[in-house]
Amino acid sequence: MTLPAKIHQFLRMDRVKPSYRYNRYLKYPALGFNGGVAMAQDGDVHTLTTTWSPRYVLPRIVPVAHGVDLNIARLSQPDCLERLAPLLPAYEKWLEVTALRPVGKGLEGPKAAEQQQAEEAQLQQDLLEWKAELGAIRSGLAILEESRKHWSGPGPQKSRLGIPFEAWVSMNAAMAKVAAGKGYDEWRLFQLAFILASIPAFATRIREFHDFYTPEVAKHANAVTLLYFSTGGGKSEAFLGLLVFVLLLDRLRGKLRGVSALMRYPLRLLTLQQARRTLTAMAAAEDERYHRGHPGEPFSLGFWVGGSNTPNWHTTDGYTDVDTVQDVSPSGEVAHRETQPYKSARERWLKLSSCPFCGSKSGSTLALRRKPGAGGNALGHYCTAPKAKCSWNERFDEPTPLPFYIVDEDIYDLAPSVLLGTVDKLSALGQSQGTIRKFFGMFGFAPFVETATGRLFVPTLSRDWEGRAYSAEPGHPLRRKLGTCS
């Protein structure tokens, strides 16, 4: 169909809330039934043709020229902050240009003037928020600059002032390994800005950086940050980068064990996928922590999803169908995995598809075993790759489970670094007082540790003490009161 452009009236998505961000994209040439419509323009003539499938070209989001070095490996080097310096002036220039942005483009009809006024007010409000974000990024960079002055090189810091910079370079070194495994080597600009803007919220927990906790930083730190990008845009990597930074920061500032992050997902399948991705990033961070000599326990992940997917307790039916590591060595998994009833338990509870440290799938079979002693009968995933191929196995003289807990009882008592679970699991928390006590225990309210197993202990009744030996957690306020029960 061909018609003069001056008589062609475009259709509009009137049910979409007006916004200066996309008002110009709300027009489309015609409405197709059981197909799409494409338009070609030749001078003053529009030609409309039908297509077998509707098609829409999404405007691509391309960052403006900024001069920031996004290479992850180079940002793990001592001179990394010079590579980030262009970010602030580039952001300021973008704000200047955006402030002059015409907001009325695409508005039509009798309410166009009223809508334009509302859009101008919205732009001014957004500019204030963007300026606040710029302030947070500036504060994050200032903290790293101050910290670098006192940085004593890779490893534990001689001065607490050097901690944030050590966490920063260690994080980038870890994420460079994650990126290399996926075939890329750079941050996206929004990922880097998100992490830098979040640094003040965490680094100012260190007493020496309290002065950086300004009202502007407090406002940003106490707000919920929503990262919105389309699928595949890099949201998870941005969050994982910040997660790794926080884990390393906590170890360096003296938090030797316990939960540093709580992650919740709406669907169990999505939770498992994200657990595997998260554990891969944590494994890279753990390698950095170990080789740089940072203190504390290995970083660990608690997969907290409930009894229909994983055991809740050691008394769960079928739990003892999994052999102990002493009864059947993980190295014999190839021959043992078809043996019943272990085979059924393995099919239900083996949650990892590969080792997060070496990535081995074929030639190295993951095994499930129970481990008495340290961990106290905890159910663990074991990588059976040779020490030369797996950085985790290389550390130990005997088979040691990966830092991944799937049993609720183990999660409560061993307090993983990251607790990852479903929304419904958290919502059901209040149904049991005992579970509430255990849940709060892993967040720092457990005053004792069982000396034989390393499990946290929250006493409730006198009989809880019978036949057990406990020591108080270092620094816990109840240590002085109950510390005689060691």
Short mmCIF file of N, CA and C in Angstrom, two decimals, residues 352-419:
data_model
loop_
_atom_site.label_atom_id
_atom_site.label_comp_id
_atom_site.label_asym_id
_atom_site.label_seq_id
_atom_site.Cartn_x
_atom_site.Cartn_y
_atom_site.Cartn_z
N LEU A 352 25.43 -29.71 41.81
CA LEU A 352 26.41 -29.06 40.95
C LEU A 352 26.63 -29.89 39.69
N SER A 353 26.77 -29.22 38.57
CA SER A 353 27.03 -29.92 37.31
C SER A 353 28.53 -29.98 37.00
N SER A 354 29.32 -29.17 37.70
CA SER A 354 30.77 -29.17 37.51
C SER A 354 31.43 -28.59 38.74
N CYS A 355 32.71 -28.81 38.87
CA CYS A 355 33.45 -28.24 39.99
C CYS A 355 33.69 -26.76 39.74
N PRO A 356 33.34 -25.89 40.69
CA PRO A 356 33.52 -24.45 40.47
C PRO A 356 34.98 -24.02 40.45
N PHE A 357 35.89 -24.86 40.92
CA PHE A 357 37.30 -24.51 40.96
C PHE A 357 38.04 -24.92 39.69
N CYS A 358 37.73 -26.10 39.16
CA CYS A 358 38.45 -26.56 37.97
C CYS A 358 37.55 -26.69 36.75
N GLY A 359 36.23 -26.63 36.96
CA GLY A 359 35.30 -26.70 35.84
C GLY A 359 35.17 -28.08 35.25
N SER A 360 35.73 -29.10 35.90
CA SER A 360 35.74 -30.44 35.34
C SER A 360 34.33 -31.02 35.25
N LYS A 361 33.98 -31.52 34.09
CA LYS A 361 32.71 -32.22 33.89
C LYS A 361 32.99 -33.67 33.48
N SER A 362 33.64 -33.84 32.36
CA SER A 362 34.02 -35.19 31.94
C SER A 362 35.42 -35.49 32.47
N GLY A 363 35.65 -36.76 32.79
CA GLY A 363 36.95 -37.14 33.32
C GLY A 363 37.09 -36.88 34.80
N SER A 364 36.13 -36.16 35.38
CA SER A 364 36.15 -35.88 36.81
C SER A 364 34.71 -35.85 37.29
N THR A 365 34.31 -36.83 38.02
CA THR A 365 32.92 -36.94 38.45
C THR A 365 32.75 -36.40 39.86
N LEU A 366 31.76 -35.57 40.03
CA LEU A 366 31.45 -35.08 41.37
C LEU A 366 30.81 -36.19 42.19
N ALA A 367 31.12 -36.21 43.47
CA ALA A 367 30.60 -37.24 44.35
C ALA A 367 29.93 -36.61 45.55
N LEU A 368 28.93 -37.32 46.11
CA LEU A 368 28.30 -36.93 47.37
C LEU A 368 28.82 -37.84 48.46
N ARG A 369 29.24 -37.25 49.58
CA ARG A 369 29.67 -38.03 50.73
C ARG A 369 29.33 -37.27 52.01
N ARG A 370 29.21 -38.05 53.10
CA ARG A 370 29.09 -37.44 54.43
C ARG A 370 30.46 -37.45 55.08
N LYS A 371 30.75 -36.38 55.82
CA LYS A 371 32.09 -36.25 56.41
C LYS A 371 32.00 -36.07 57.91
N PRO A 372 32.31 -37.10 58.69
CA PRO A 372 32.36 -36.94 60.16
C PRO A 372 33.52 -36.03 60.54
N GLY A 373 33.57 -35.69 61.82
CA GLY A 373 34.64 -34.81 62.31
C GLY A 373 34.30 -33.37 62.04
N ALA A 374 35.24 -32.62 61.44
CA ALA A 374 35.02 -31.21 61.15
C ALA A 374 33.80 -31.08 60.23
N GLY A 375 32.80 -30.37 60.68
CA GLY A 375 31.55 -30.25 59.92
C GLY A 375 30.46 -31.16 60.45
N GLY A 376 30.83 -32.18 61.20
CA GLY A 376 29.86 -33.01 61.90
C GLY A 376 28.80 -33.66 61.04
N ASN A 377 29.16 -34.64 60.18
CA ASN A 377 28.22 -35.40 59.39
C ASN A 377 27.59 -34.56 58.28
N ALA A 378 28.23 -33.50 57.88
CA ALA A 378 27.70 -32.64 56.82
C ALA A 378 27.73 -33.38 55.49
N LEU A 379 26.73 -33.09 54.65
CA LEU A 379 26.65 -33.68 53.32
C LEU A 379 27.41 -32.77 52.35
N GLY A 380 28.43 -33.33 51.69
CA GLY A 380 29.27 -32.50 50.86
C GLY A 380 29.39 -32.99 49.43
N HIS A 381 29.66 -32.04 48.53
CA HIS A 381 30.02 -32.35 47.15
C HIS A 381 31.53 -32.42 47.06
N TYR A 382 32.04 -33.47 46.43
CA TYR A 382 33.48 -33.67 46.30
C TYR A 382 33.87 -33.67 44.82
N CYS A 383 34.94 -32.95 44.50
CA CYS A 383 35.52 -33.02 43.16
C CYS A 383 36.59 -34.11 43.17
N THR A 384 36.51 -35.02 42.20
CA THR A 384 37.46 -36.13 42.17
C THR A 384 38.57 -35.91 41.15
N ALA A 385 38.72 -34.68 40.67
CA ALA A 385 39.82 -34.39 39.74
C ALA A 385 41.16 -34.49 40.47
N PRO A 386 42.22 -34.82 39.78
CA PRO A 386 43.55 -34.88 40.41
C PRO A 386 43.95 -33.52 40.96
N LYS A 387 44.80 -33.52 41.96
CA LYS A 387 45.26 -32.27 42.57
C LYS A 387 45.88 -31.32 41.56
N ALA A 388 46.56 -31.87 40.59
CA ALA A 388 47.23 -31.03 39.60
C ALA A 388 46.25 -30.25 38.74
N LYS A 389 44.98 -30.69 38.70
CA LYS A 389 43.99 -30.04 37.85
C LYS A 389 42.99 -29.20 38.64
N CYS A 390 42.88 -29.41 39.93
CA CYS A 390 41.87 -28.71 40.73
C CYS A 390 42.55 -27.93 41.85
N SER A 391 42.39 -26.62 41.83
CA SER A 391 43.05 -25.77 42.83
C SER A 391 42.51 -26.02 44.23
N TRP A 392 41.27 -26.51 44.34
CA TRP A 392 40.71 -26.81 45.66
C TRP A 392 41.34 -28.07 46.22
N ASN A 393 41.36 -29.14 45.45
CA ASN A 393 41.94 -30.41 45.92
C ASN A 393 43.43 -30.27 46.19
N GLU A 394 44.09 -29.38 45.47
CA GLU A 394 45.53 -29.22 45.63
C GLU A 394 45.92 -28.77 47.04
N ARG A 395 44.99 -28.15 47.75
CA ARG A 395 45.30 -27.62 49.08
C ARG A 395 45.37 -28.70 50.16
N PHE A 396 44.68 -29.82 49.94
CA PHE A 396 44.41 -30.75 51.04
C PHE A 396 45.08 -32.09 50.81
N ASP A 397 45.45 -32.72 51.92
CA ASP A 397 46.05 -34.04 51.87
C ASP A 397 45.00 -35.14 51.80
N GLU A 398 43.77 -34.85 52.20
CA GLU A 398 42.70 -35.84 52.17
C GLU A 398 41.48 -35.24 51.48
N PRO A 399 40.54 -36.07 51.00
CA PRO A 399 39.36 -35.55 50.32
C PRO A 399 38.61 -34.54 51.19
N THR A 400 38.32 -33.38 50.64
CA THR A 400 37.67 -32.29 51.36
C THR A 400 36.49 -31.78 50.54
N PRO A 401 35.31 -31.67 51.13
CA PRO A 401 34.14 -31.23 50.36
C PRO A 401 34.28 -29.80 49.87
N LEU A 402 33.69 -29.53 48.72
CA LEU A 402 33.64 -28.17 48.21
C LEU A 402 32.87 -27.29 49.18
N PRO A 403 33.15 -26.00 49.25
CA PRO A 403 32.46 -25.12 50.21
C PRO A 403 31.05 -24.78 49.74
N PHE A 404 30.20 -25.82 49.76
CA PHE A 404 28.84 -25.71 49.23
C PHE A 404 27.93 -26.57 50.09
N TYR A 405 27.00 -25.94 50.82
CA TYR A 405 26.13 -26.66 51.74
C TYR A 405 24.71 -26.70 51.18
N ILE A 406 24.07 -27.89 51.27
CA ILE A 406 22.71 -28.02 50.75
C ILE A 406 21.71 -28.45 51.83
N VAL A 407 22.19 -28.90 52.99
CA VAL A 407 21.32 -29.35 54.06
C VAL A 407 21.04 -28.18 55.00
N ASP A 408 19.77 -27.94 55.31
CA ASP A 408 19.42 -26.82 56.18
C ASP A 408 20.20 -26.86 57.49
N GLU A 409 20.30 -28.03 58.09
CA GLU A 409 20.99 -28.17 59.38
C GLU A 409 22.45 -27.74 59.26
N ASP A 410 23.10 -28.10 58.14
CA ASP A 410 24.49 -27.70 57.92
C ASP A 410 24.59 -26.20 57.69
N ILE A 411 23.64 -25.66 56.96
CA ILE A 411 23.66 -24.22 56.67
C ILE A 411 23.52 -23.41 57.95
N TYR A 412 22.56 -23.78 58.82
CA TYR A 412 22.36 -23.05 60.07
C TYR A 412 23.59 -23.13 60.98
N ASP A 413 24.20 -24.32 61.04
CA ASP A 413 25.27 -24.55 62.01
C ASP A 413 26.65 -24.14 61.52
N LEU A 414 26.86 -24.13 60.19
CA LEU A 414 28.19 -23.84 59.66
C LEU A 414 28.29 -22.45 59.08
N ALA A 415 27.17 -21.72 58.99
CA ALA A 415 27.14 -20.29 58.62
C ALA A 415 27.94 -19.99 57.36
N PRO A 416 27.40 -20.30 56.18
CA PRO A 416 28.12 -20.02 54.93
C PRO A 416 28.29 -18.52 54.69
N SER A 417 29.24 -18.18 53.85
CA SER A 417 29.50 -16.78 53.54
C SER A 417 28.34 -16.13 52.81
N VAL A 418 27.70 -16.90 51.93
CA VAL A 418 26.56 -16.42 51.16
C VAL A 418 25.41 -17.39 51.34
N LEU A 419 24.24 -16.87 51.68
CA LEU A 419 23.03 -17.68 51.83
C LEU A 419 22.13 -17.39 50.65
#
